[in-house]
Amino acid sequence: MPVSVTTVPQRIALAGNPNVGKTTLFNLLTGLRQKVANYPGVTVERKSGRLAGDGPATGAEVVDLPGTYSLNPKSLDERVAYDVLVGRMPGEPVPDVVVCVVDATNLERNLYLVTQILDLGLPVVVALNMMDAAEAAGLEVDADGLADRLGVPVVPIVARDGRGLEALRQALAEVPAPPDRPGWTLMPAVAEVVDRLAAQLTDEVPDLPPRRARFEALGALTSDPLLAPWKERAPGFHAAVLQARAALEERKVPYRQAEMMGRYGWLGPLVQSVVTRHKDPSEATLSDRIDAVLTHKVAGPILFGGVLLLIFQAVFSWATPAMDAIEAGVVLLGQGVRAVMPDGWLEDLLVEGAITGVGNVLVFLPQILLLFFFLGLMEDTGYMARTAFIMDRLMRRMGLSGASVVPLLSSYACAIPGIMAARTLANERDRLITIMVAPLMSCSARLPVYTLFIAAFIPSGALFGVLGYQGLAMVALYVLGTVMAFVAAWVLKTFVFKGDASMFVMELPPYRLPRLRQVFWRMIDRAKAFVVRAGKIIFGLSIVLWFMASFPQADPDPLLEARREQAEATFTARLDSIAAAEGLSAAEVITRGPMEAVQAADAERQAVLDAVAAEEAGRQIRQSLIGRIGRAIEPVMRPLGFDWKISAGILSAFAAREVIVSTLATLYSVGEDDGEPVMLREALKADRYPDGRPVYTPLVAVSLLVFFVFALQCMSTLAIARRETNTWKWPAVMWLYMFALAYGFSLLVYQGGQALGWG
Amino acid sequence: MPTLRDLDPGDRGTVTGYVADDPPGRLLEMGLLPGTLVEVVRRAPLGDPIDLKIRGFHLSIRKHEAAAILVERVPAS
């Protein structure tokens, strides 16, 4: 294999623990020339950019690895960092130099990872970050001494304000020499075994450098996930490791702890020798004093409640004007296109399929941006970890974790940002369960449906004269969804993800002032990810649904055609009679005739034309695929009390829940712009089956409401779940179990209600 | 011998070992090793998890995990 002779680094990786300012440094090194992609096959983001500034290495690719505490990966994020550093990430060559970002206020634990990376033999530059915080805490860190002990360049920096950045760039001008093996040692009983296993591995896999073989041998000995891949690649080594483990266990050698004890045993005195303390370490820091309030027994939960209320308020109401504006913009754009394009199916496809599809994507943006702004603030200040700390006990009972609180509460506004927010969960099992139950929280898109049916069918009286039935019904729907989310989480924990017990070992990082720039850019990044990834799917499905509602096209109805002609004829006749009465010609009457009479005639004509258009739309949807499927599935939906129109409405609502309102409006031919809710409400109440029974009874309405609480009527949620879990399996399971809940509970409500004689 | 779970907020102790042979690796990687000085800073408002101070940083673990770590109390100075 040709040996690379370049000394100017082409690829630089940033590695380090979480919360050490790695991303701040990354932004500083790369400026705005960044791109975010995904690592192949996983949902972990790959952030990369080009080294900015001027120097020999300018333009080198800089990759911001996910934060990790060790090279013994416990989570997906850590696995990615590990795979990249050891060169096992497909399509990702080993970096030429690794910048280890360490927190100067927390050297011992941060250097643990550094010693592991040094063991790999990769060229390393240590960026000693947060020198300002260290100084404030009374810590004096001897960077040169540290460089000397570690045998690699150490550059003190303050990533927040850019101090030390130039020195770091200079240190990256050329690839430093690969470091010597750090001086930590394993306990002799284990060291001897590791050496023997390393020799065996070198025999079996000759292209592995000796130092790397030792690293791999130690990993395989102490970690099952790291041992597993050798079963195929080096079966002899695999068997030898199992044998060695058994022998060590026999002799009661604590070999799984040997690595940690060896590294920390070496680091403890090393750190003592390079750090001088000017303050009593037991003295409470500012961060400790803030914590005394924010995680206080009484004040903590109250303040957290306040923070949530604020976020809720923001996502629910501050986003509304922007969402209304987007919707209005989409309508305007549609009208504009209608005005310039010739009538026909292409125009319909563009307006009702494509433009509506784009609208369906963009309308979620205000909520997503706001939510991610607040989440970013919480992460950046360190408060996010405290919310998990406060809520963990409560959430654990339900099979979730403290970190699930924020994603679940966000889902009351919209499941999409909620599911995206679940990324903050480090534990993969907890993250999946959170994603799976988030759509059961009643989101804002269910509100129009709730409102329509509650207003139409729940009596307006009040319980004990104060609690309105309608309000109670609304609250009951929210409670129903929430309770079911917890039940579902418990079921998933107990039966689906069993055995894989979640651990809760979480750092509570010191509070820091947020960097608004960084919060802002992260918000933009996440919004972009939503628009690009989920947007494609939502857009595509919108067009499919448009197609299903528009084809096959209904033949023109001669009766409706006749009514339209009749209206035109009546209008012309009225104009003629006005003209005759005023002594004007037919052409003059419009401009010079009596305004009131002409307008009245025109309004009458318009009313008939609108009614005809509404009926044509109704005819169209009855004829369409959706209408036909609605009729085809009616027998299945009938036990829930739903006729074919409701069934078709439910189908169309798959685009987004609130669509059922406009579909029903079309089906009942009430048109969309003439005071729709009231008209539709009356139309629903008046609808009868051929035998004279009403289609909608209060029982049917309750059944439909229950259906909407549970059913996953939202392709956007499926799209984002696909993106966040990287497989269609979980979205499919999600849709199925929620549909089963919806069908089961609606059946129970309708059949039970009828049996009790409430039908 | 008490475990970390038995310590009250404000108490300090030194890790002496583990209840089981195979303690969770992440706890060890975070530095909860024999000989390490630990301070229980507080419990969460609902009593669990707990906030520990070790090696100059704050670590939150559940009582369940705390019960796996043997400690020797360090008298308040």
Short mmCIF file of C-alpha atoms in Angstrom, two decimals, chain A residues 188-365:
data_model
loop_
_atom_site.label_atom_id
_atom_site.label_comp_id
_atom_site.label_asym_id
_atom_site.label_seq_id
_atom_site.Cartn_x
_atom_site.Cartn_y
_atom_site.Cartn_z
CA PRO A 188 -0.10 -6.97 35.04
CA ALA A 189 -2.54 -9.90 34.97
CA VAL A 190 -4.58 -8.20 32.25
CA ALA A 191 -1.62 -6.66 30.39
CA GLU A 192 -0.13 -10.08 29.89
CA VAL A 193 -3.41 -11.42 28.42
CA VAL A 194 -3.83 -8.40 26.15
CA ASP A 195 -0.29 -8.79 24.78
CA ARG A 196 -0.90 -12.43 24.04
CA LEU A 197 -4.26 -11.69 22.33
CA ALA A 198 -2.67 -8.88 20.33
CA ALA A 199 0.00 -11.24 19.04
CA GLN A 200 -2.65 -13.73 18.00
CA LEU A 201 -4.65 -11.00 16.23
CA THR A 202 -1.53 -9.86 14.34
CA ASP A 203 -1.03 -13.43 13.16
CA GLU A 204 -4.56 -13.63 11.86
CA VAL A 205 -4.83 -10.11 10.47
CA PRO A 206 -1.26 -9.28 9.39
CA ASP A 207 -1.98 -5.79 7.98
CA LEU A 208 -2.87 -4.51 11.45
CA PRO A 209 -0.01 -2.43 12.95
CA PRO A 210 1.13 -3.88 16.32
CA ARG A 211 -0.05 -0.88 18.29
CA ARG A 212 -3.49 -1.05 16.69
CA ALA A 213 -3.62 -4.78 17.41
CA ARG A 214 -3.14 -4.06 21.10
CA PHE A 215 -5.93 -1.46 21.04
CA GLU A 216 -8.29 -3.88 19.32
CA ALA A 217 -7.35 -6.74 21.65
CA LEU A 218 -8.11 -4.65 24.73
CA GLY A 219 -11.43 -3.51 23.24
CA ALA A 220 -12.46 -7.04 22.29
CA LEU A 221 -11.52 -8.39 25.70
CA THR A 222 -13.59 -5.84 27.63
CA SER A 223 -16.56 -5.14 25.35
CA ASP A 224 -19.03 -7.52 23.70
CA PRO A 225 -20.02 -5.15 20.89
CA LEU A 226 -16.35 -4.66 20.03
CA LEU A 227 -15.68 -8.40 20.13
CA ALA A 228 -18.59 -9.38 17.89
CA PRO A 229 -17.18 -8.29 14.48
CA TRP A 230 -14.06 -10.48 14.95
CA LYS A 231 -16.14 -13.65 14.92
CA GLU A 232 -16.04 -13.60 11.12
CA ARG A 233 -12.84 -11.70 10.49
CA ALA A 234 -10.60 -13.56 12.94
CA PRO A 235 -12.39 -16.58 14.38
CA GLY A 236 -9.28 -17.87 16.15
CA PHE A 237 -8.83 -14.55 17.93
CA HIS A 238 -12.54 -14.47 18.79
CA ALA A 239 -12.31 -17.88 20.44
CA ALA A 240 -9.10 -16.93 22.25
CA VAL A 241 -10.77 -13.83 23.72
CA LEU A 242 -13.67 -15.88 25.06
CA GLN A 243 -11.19 -18.32 26.56
CA ALA A 244 -9.13 -15.53 28.10
CA ARG A 245 -12.25 -13.99 29.62
CA ALA A 246 -13.24 -17.28 31.21
CA ALA A 247 -9.74 -17.73 32.64
CA LEU A 248 -9.68 -14.19 34.05
CA GLU A 249 -13.12 -14.61 35.56
CA GLU A 250 -11.95 -17.86 37.11
CA ARG A 251 -9.10 -16.02 38.79
CA LYS A 252 -11.45 -13.18 39.83
CA VAL A 253 -9.39 -10.61 37.94
CA PRO A 254 -11.57 -7.46 37.42
CA TYR A 255 -10.45 -7.22 33.80
CA ARG A 256 -13.40 -5.16 32.62
CA GLN A 257 -12.36 -2.37 34.99
CA ALA A 258 -8.68 -2.67 34.20
CA GLU A 259 -8.67 -0.15 31.37
CA MET A 260 -10.48 2.56 33.33
CA MET A 261 -8.34 2.02 36.40
CA GLY A 262 -5.16 2.09 34.33
CA ARG A 263 -6.06 5.28 32.45
CA TYR A 264 -7.44 7.20 35.43
CA GLY A 265 -4.61 5.90 37.58
CA TRP A 266 -2.16 7.52 35.18
CA LEU A 267 -4.21 10.67 34.58
CA GLY A 268 -4.86 11.53 38.23
CA PRO A 269 -1.24 12.40 39.12
CA LEU A 270 -0.65 13.82 35.62
CA VAL A 271 -3.46 16.34 36.00
CA GLN A 272 -2.33 17.22 39.50
CA SER A 273 1.09 18.02 38.16
CA VAL A 274 -0.14 20.43 35.48
CA VAL A 275 -3.06 22.11 37.29
CA THR A 276 -2.59 24.58 40.11
CA ARG A 277 -5.68 25.35 42.18
CA HIS A 278 -6.01 28.88 43.51
CA LYS A 279 -9.42 28.32 45.03
CA ASP A 280 -10.93 25.77 47.37
CA PRO A 281 -12.56 23.23 45.03
CA SER A 282 -15.40 22.61 47.48
CA GLU A 283 -16.49 26.25 47.23
CA ALA A 284 -19.83 26.57 45.42
CA THR A 285 -19.46 27.97 41.91
CA LEU A 286 -22.00 30.27 40.27
CA SER A 287 -23.29 27.25 38.39
CA ASP A 288 -23.79 25.39 41.67
CA ARG A 289 -25.75 28.32 43.06
CA ILE A 290 -27.98 28.46 39.97
CA ASP A 291 -28.58 24.74 40.31
CA ALA A 292 -29.63 25.17 43.93
CA VAL A 293 -32.61 27.12 42.57
CA LEU A 294 -33.35 25.46 39.23
CA THR A 295 -33.28 21.91 40.59
CA HIS A 296 -34.72 22.85 43.97
CA LYS A 297 -37.38 20.52 45.33
CA VAL A 298 -40.16 23.10 45.05
CA ALA A 299 -38.84 25.90 42.87
CA GLY A 300 -37.33 23.56 40.28
CA PRO A 301 -40.52 21.93 39.00
CA ILE A 302 -42.42 25.24 39.18
CA LEU A 303 -39.79 27.03 37.10
CA PHE A 304 -39.69 24.14 34.64
CA GLY A 305 -43.47 24.38 34.33
CA GLY A 306 -43.09 28.08 33.60
CA VAL A 307 -40.50 27.43 30.90
CA LEU A 308 -42.76 24.84 29.29
CA LEU A 309 -45.73 27.22 29.38
CA LEU A 310 -43.65 29.83 27.62
CA ILE A 311 -42.54 27.39 24.91
CA PHE A 312 -46.08 26.11 24.52
CA GLN A 313 -47.42 29.60 24.25
CA ALA A 314 -44.80 30.41 21.64
CA VAL A 315 -45.38 27.35 19.52
CA PHE A 316 -49.15 27.51 19.80
CA SER A 317 -49.87 31.19 19.37
CA TRP A 318 -46.77 33.08 18.25
CA ALA A 319 -46.49 30.74 15.30
CA THR A 320 -50.10 31.27 14.26
CA PRO A 321 -49.70 34.58 12.39
CA ALA A 322 -46.80 33.19 10.39
CA MET A 323 -48.73 29.99 9.64
CA ASP A 324 -51.75 32.01 8.55
CA ALA A 325 -49.51 34.12 6.36
CA ILE A 326 -47.99 31.02 4.75
CA GLU A 327 -51.42 29.57 4.11
CA ALA A 328 -52.64 32.86 2.67
CA GLY A 329 -49.52 33.05 0.52
CA VAL A 330 -50.13 29.56 -0.81
CA VAL A 331 -53.74 30.47 -1.65
CA LEU A 332 -52.61 33.67 -3.37
CA LEU A 333 -50.00 31.81 -5.35
CA GLY A 334 -52.62 29.28 -6.38
CA GLN A 335 -54.95 32.05 -7.50
CA GLY A 336 -52.12 33.71 -9.38
CA VAL A 337 -51.35 30.49 -11.22
CA ARG A 338 -55.04 29.95 -11.95
CA ALA A 339 -55.22 33.44 -13.42
CA VAL A 340 -52.39 32.93 -15.90
CA MET A 341 -52.73 29.24 -16.78
CA PRO A 342 -55.34 27.77 -19.08
CA ASP A 343 -57.99 25.70 -17.28
CA GLY A 344 -57.38 21.99 -17.24
CA TRP A 345 -55.88 19.15 -15.32
CA LEU A 346 -52.34 20.54 -15.56
CA GLU A 347 -53.49 23.69 -13.80
CA ASP A 348 -55.26 21.60 -11.17
CA LEU A 349 -52.18 19.46 -10.66
CA LEU A 350 -50.04 22.53 -10.19
CA VAL A 351 -52.43 24.36 -7.86
CA GLU A 352 -54.13 21.61 -5.90
CA GLY A 353 -51.28 19.09 -6.00
CA ALA A 354 -47.93 20.85 -6.16
CA ILE A 355 -48.61 24.24 -4.58
CA THR A 356 -50.79 22.71 -1.87
CA GLY A 357 -48.05 20.16 -1.30
CA VAL A 358 -45.44 22.86 -0.82
CA GLY A 359 -47.86 24.60 1.51
CA ASN A 360 -48.29 21.41 3.53
CA VAL A 361 -44.54 21.39 4.10
CA LEU A 362 -43.98 25.08 4.75
CA VAL A 363 -46.91 25.53 7.10
CA PHE A 364 -45.05 23.58 9.78
CA LEU A 365 -41.95 25.76 9.56
#
